[in-house]
Amino acid sequence: MNQYTVTGRFKNRDGYSSFETTIDAVNESVAREHALSQFGSEHGLKRTEIDLEEVAQR
């Protein structure tokens, strides 16, 4: 598996908060889906409230 660094921002009550996380995934598409799932679950967000800016392989 490869490691991907996913950066972006998510909507909160004060506006937007930035994030950067490292995810182990087979490809970029799976890394995107995992990031959306993870942040949605942890912060109670919908996918439309999460803006992924970059997915880069490490």
mmCIF file of N, CA and C in Angstrom:
data_model
loop_
_atom_site.group_PDB
_atom_site.id
_atom_site.type_symbol
_atom_site.label_atom_id
_atom_site.label_comp_id
_atom_site.label_asym_id
_atom_site.label_seq_id
_atom_site.Cartn_x
_atom_site.Cartn_y
_atom_site.Cartn_z
ATOM 1 N N MET A 1 0.828 -1.178 0.000
ATOM 2 C CA MET A 1 0.000 0.000 0.000
ATOM 3 C C MET A 1 0.875 1.245 0.000
ATOM 4 N N ASN A 2 0.334 2.302 -0.551
ATOM 5 C CA ASN A 2 1.033 3.576 -0.609
ATOM 6 C C ASN A 2 0.497 4.512 0.462
ATOM 7 N N GLN A 3 1.290 5.516 0.796
ATOM 8 C CA GLN A 3 0.843 6.545 1.723
ATOM 9 C C GLN A 3 0.518 7.802 0.938
ATOM 10 N N TYR A 4 -0.614 8.414 1.285
ATOM 11 C CA TYR A 4 -1.056 9.644 0.646
ATOM 12 C C TYR A 4 -1.262 10.708 1.712
ATOM 13 N N THR A 5 -0.872 11.923 1.397
ATOM 14 C CA THR A 5 -1.132 13.057 2.265
ATOM 15 C C THR A 5 -2.321 13.808 1.688
ATOM 16 N N VAL A 6 -3.370 13.924 2.486
ATOM 17 C CA VAL A 6 -4.590 14.586 2.060
ATOM 18 C C VAL A 6 -4.701 15.901 2.826
ATOM 19 N N THR A 7 -4.829 17.005 2.095
ATOM 20 C CA THR A 7 -5.008 18.307 2.719
ATOM 21 C C THR A 7 -6.322 18.899 2.249
ATOM 22 N N GLY A 8 -6.890 19.720 3.105
ATOM 23 C CA GLY A 8 -8.152 20.361 2.754
ATOM 24 C C GLY A 8 -8.678 21.169 3.914
ATOM 25 N N ARG A 9 -9.981 21.401 3.885
ATOM 26 C CA ARG A 9 -10.619 22.145 4.959
ATOM 27 C C ARG A 9 -12.036 21.632 5.132
ATOM 28 N N PHE A 10 -12.560 21.852 6.323
ATOM 29 C CA PHE A 10 -13.936 21.434 6.582
ATOM 30 C C PHE A 10 -14.675 22.555 7.291
ATOM 31 N N LYS A 11 -15.960 22.563 7.095
ATOM 32 C CA LYS A 11 -16.810 23.616 7.631
ATOM 33 C C LYS A 11 -17.111 23.341 9.095
ATOM 34 N N ASN A 12 -16.927 24.368 9.921
ATOM 35 C CA ASN A 12 -17.335 24.281 11.320
ATOM 36 C C ASN A 12 -18.142 25.531 11.663
ATOM 37 N N ARG A 13 -18.526 25.703 12.900
ATOM 38 C CA ARG A 13 -19.405 26.828 13.234
ATOM 39 C C ARG A 13 -18.724 28.185 13.137
ATOM 40 N N ASP A 14 -17.381 28.214 13.161
ATOM 41 C CA ASP A 14 -16.649 29.478 13.062
ATOM 42 C C ASP A 14 -16.177 29.776 11.646
ATOM 43 N N GLY A 15 -16.524 28.961 10.685
ATOM 44 C CA GLY A 15 -16.073 29.135 9.307
ATOM 45 C C GLY A 15 -15.486 27.828 8.798
ATOM 46 N N TYR A 16 -14.200 27.853 8.471
ATOM 47 C CA TYR A 16 -13.522 26.655 7.979
ATOM 48 C C TYR A 16 -12.264 26.382 8.789
ATOM 49 N N SER A 17 -11.947 25.125 8.966
ATOM 50 C CA SER A 17 -10.705 24.691 9.611
ATOM 51 C C SER A 17 -9.913 23.858 8.616
ATOM 52 N N SER A 18 -8.608 24.077 8.563
ATOM 53 C CA SER A 18 -7.741 23.322 7.666
ATOM 54 C C SER A 18 -7.307 22.022 8.322
ATOM 55 N N PHE A 19 -6.967 21.044 7.503
ATOM 56 C CA PHE A 19 -6.462 19.778 8.017
ATOM 57 C C PHE A 19 -5.453 19.185 7.053
ATOM 58 N N GLU A 20 -4.633 18.304 7.588
ATOM 59 C CA GLU A 20 -3.699 17.515 6.791
ATOM 60 C C GLU A 20 -3.584 16.165 7.484
ATOM 61 N N THR A 21 -3.758 15.106 6.734
ATOM 62 C CA THR A 21 -3.702 13.768 7.305
ATOM 63 C C THR A 21 -2.996 12.827 6.341
ATOM 64 N N THR A 22 -2.399 11.789 6.889
ATOM 65 C CA THR A 22 -1.733 10.771 6.089
ATOM 66 C C THR A 22 -2.569 9.500 6.137
ATOM 67 N N ILE A 23 -2.811 8.939 4.954
ATOM 68 C CA ILE A 23 -3.685 7.771 4.832
ATOM 69 C C ILE A 23 -2.986 6.696 4.008
ATOM 70 N N ASP A 24 -3.052 5.452 4.472
ATOM 71 C CA ASP A 24 -2.564 4.310 3.698
ATOM 72 C C ASP A 24 -3.689 3.856 2.779
ATOM 73 N N ALA A 25 -3.414 3.808 1.477
ATOM 74 C CA ALA A 25 -4.448 3.408 0.517
ATOM 75 C C ALA A 25 -3.809 2.798 -0.724
ATOM 76 N N VAL A 26 -4.618 2.096 -1.484
ATOM 77 C CA VAL A 26 -4.166 1.449 -2.713
ATOM 78 C C VAL A 26 -3.915 2.480 -3.809
ATOM 79 N N ASN A 27 -4.824 3.472 -3.919
ATOM 80 C CA ASN A 27 -4.662 4.516 -4.940
ATOM 81 C C ASN A 27 -5.267 5.827 -4.433
ATOM 82 N N GLU A 28 -5.174 6.871 -5.256
ATOM 83 C CA GLU A 28 -5.623 8.207 -4.855
ATOM 84 C C GLU A 28 -7.124 8.257 -4.596
ATOM 85 N N SER A 29 -7.887 7.570 -5.391
ATOM 86 C CA SER A 29 -9.337 7.562 -5.236
ATOM 87 C C SER A 29 -9.758 6.978 -3.890
ATOM 88 N N VAL A 30 -9.127 5.897 -3.497
ATOM 89 C CA VAL A 30 -9.429 5.266 -2.210
ATOM 90 C C VAL A 30 -9.007 6.185 -1.068
ATOM 91 N N ALA A 31 -7.897 6.889 -1.223
ATOM 92 C CA ALA A 31 -7.440 7.839 -0.202
ATOM 93 C C ALA A 31 -8.452 8.964 -0.018
ATOM 94 N N ARG A 32 -9.003 9.468 -1.128
ATOM 95 C CA ARG A 32 -10.035 10.516 -1.050
ATOM 96 C C ARG A 32 -11.264 10.021 -0.288
ATOM 97 N N GLU A 33 -11.743 8.842 -0.651
ATOM 98 C CA GLU A 33 -12.929 8.284 -0.004
ATOM 99 C C GLU A 33 -12.702 8.054 1.487
ATOM 100 N N HIS A 34 -11.521 7.558 1.838
ATOM 101 C CA HIS A 34 -11.212 7.308 3.239
ATOM 102 C C HIS A 34 -11.163 8.620 4.029
ATOM 103 N N ALA A 35 -10.574 9.670 3.447
ATOM 104 C CA ALA A 35 -10.503 10.970 4.118
ATOM 105 C C ALA A 35 -11.900 11.535 4.346
ATOM 106 N N LEU A 36 -12.761 11.469 3.325
ATOM 107 C CA LEU A 36 -14.130 11.961 3.477
ATOM 108 C C LEU A 36 -14.882 11.179 4.556
ATOM 109 N N SER A 37 -14.708 9.878 4.559
ATOM 110 C CA SER A 37 -15.365 9.026 5.538
ATOM 111 C C SER A 37 -14.865 9.321 6.953
ATOM 112 N N GLN A 38 -13.559 9.447 7.090
ATOM 113 C CA GLN A 38 -12.947 9.677 8.399
ATOM 114 C C GLN A 38 -13.389 11.013 8.996
ATOM 115 N N PHE A 39 -13.304 12.095 8.239
ATOM 116 C CA PHE A 39 -13.681 13.401 8.772
ATOM 117 C C PHE A 39 -15.176 13.522 8.986
ATOM 118 N N GLY A 40 -15.954 12.908 8.121
ATOM 119 C CA GLY A 40 -17.395 12.914 8.320
ATOM 120 C C GLY A 40 -17.784 12.213 9.596
ATOM 121 N N SER A 41 -17.149 11.104 9.872
ATOM 122 C CA SER A 41 -17.439 10.331 11.067
ATOM 123 C C SER A 41 -16.973 11.035 12.340
ATOM 124 N N GLU A 42 -15.761 11.554 12.322
ATOM 125 C CA GLU A 42 -15.187 12.183 13.521
ATOM 126 C C GLU A 42 -15.861 13.502 13.879
ATOM 127 N N HIS A 43 -16.276 14.267 12.877
ATOM 128 C CA HIS A 43 -16.793 15.607 13.129
ATOM 129 C C HIS A 43 -18.273 15.765 12.812
ATOM 130 N N GLY A 44 -18.942 14.691 12.437
ATOM 131 C CA GLY A 44 -20.364 14.744 12.133
ATOM 132 C C GLY A 44 -20.672 15.603 10.924
ATOM 133 N N LEU A 45 -19.837 15.473 9.883
ATOM 134 C CA LEU A 45 -19.984 16.297 8.686
ATOM 135 C C LEU A 45 -20.521 15.502 7.509
ATOM 136 N N LYS A 46 -21.165 16.213 6.606
ATOM 137 C CA LYS A 46 -21.565 15.616 5.333
ATOM 138 C C LYS A 46 -20.413 15.814 4.355
ATOM 139 N N ARG A 47 -20.394 15.026 3.303
ATOM 140 C CA ARG A 47 -19.319 15.125 2.308
ATOM 141 C C ARG A 47 -19.273 16.492 1.643
ATOM 142 N N THR A 48 -20.409 17.161 1.534
ATOM 143 C CA THR A 48 -20.441 18.486 0.905
ATOM 144 C C THR A 48 -19.815 19.560 1.791
ATOM 145 N N GLU A 49 -19.612 19.267 3.073
ATOM 146 C CA GLU A 49 -19.006 20.222 4.000
ATOM 147 C C GLU A 49 -17.495 20.045 4.112
ATOM 148 N N ILE A 50 -16.941 19.099 3.365
ATOM 149 C CA ILE A 50 -15.505 18.832 3.377
ATOM 150 C C ILE A 50 -14.945 19.161 2.001
ATOM 151 N N ASP A 51 -13.909 19.985 1.974
ATOM 152 C CA ASP A 51 -13.277 20.396 0.712
ATOM 153 C C ASP A 51 -11.861 19.826 0.669
ATOM 154 N N LEU A 52 -11.635 18.804 -0.156
ATOM 155 C CA LEU A 52 -10.311 18.229 -0.317
ATOM 156 C C LEU A 52 -9.540 19.053 -1.343
ATOM 157 N N GLU A 53 -8.423 19.626 -0.935
ATOM 158 C CA GLU A 53 -7.655 20.496 -1.824
ATOM 159 C C GLU A 53 -6.573 19.754 -2.582
ATOM 160 N N GLU A 54 -5.919 18.776 -1.913
ATOM 161 C CA GLU A 54 -4.839 18.073 -2.571
ATOM 162 C C GLU A 54 -4.680 16.665 -2.006
ATOM 163 N N VAL A 55 -4.404 15.728 -2.870
ATOM 164 C CA VAL A 55 -4.073 14.363 -2.480
ATOM 165 C C VAL A 55 -2.750 14.039 -3.167
ATOM 166 N N ALA A 56 -1.690 13.888 -2.355
ATOM 167 C CA ALA A 56 -0.353 13.673 -2.914
ATOM 168 C C ALA A 56 0.249 12.393 -2.339
ATOM 169 N N GLN A 57 0.907 11.641 -3.193
ATOM 170 C CA GLN A 57 1.560 10.420 -2.741
ATOM 171 C C GLN A 57 2.867 10.783 -2.047
ATOM 172 N N ARG A 58 3.147 10.117 -0.923
ATOM 173 C CA ARG A 58 4.372 10.378 -0.167
ATOM 174 C C ARG A 58 5.484 9.527 -0.660
#
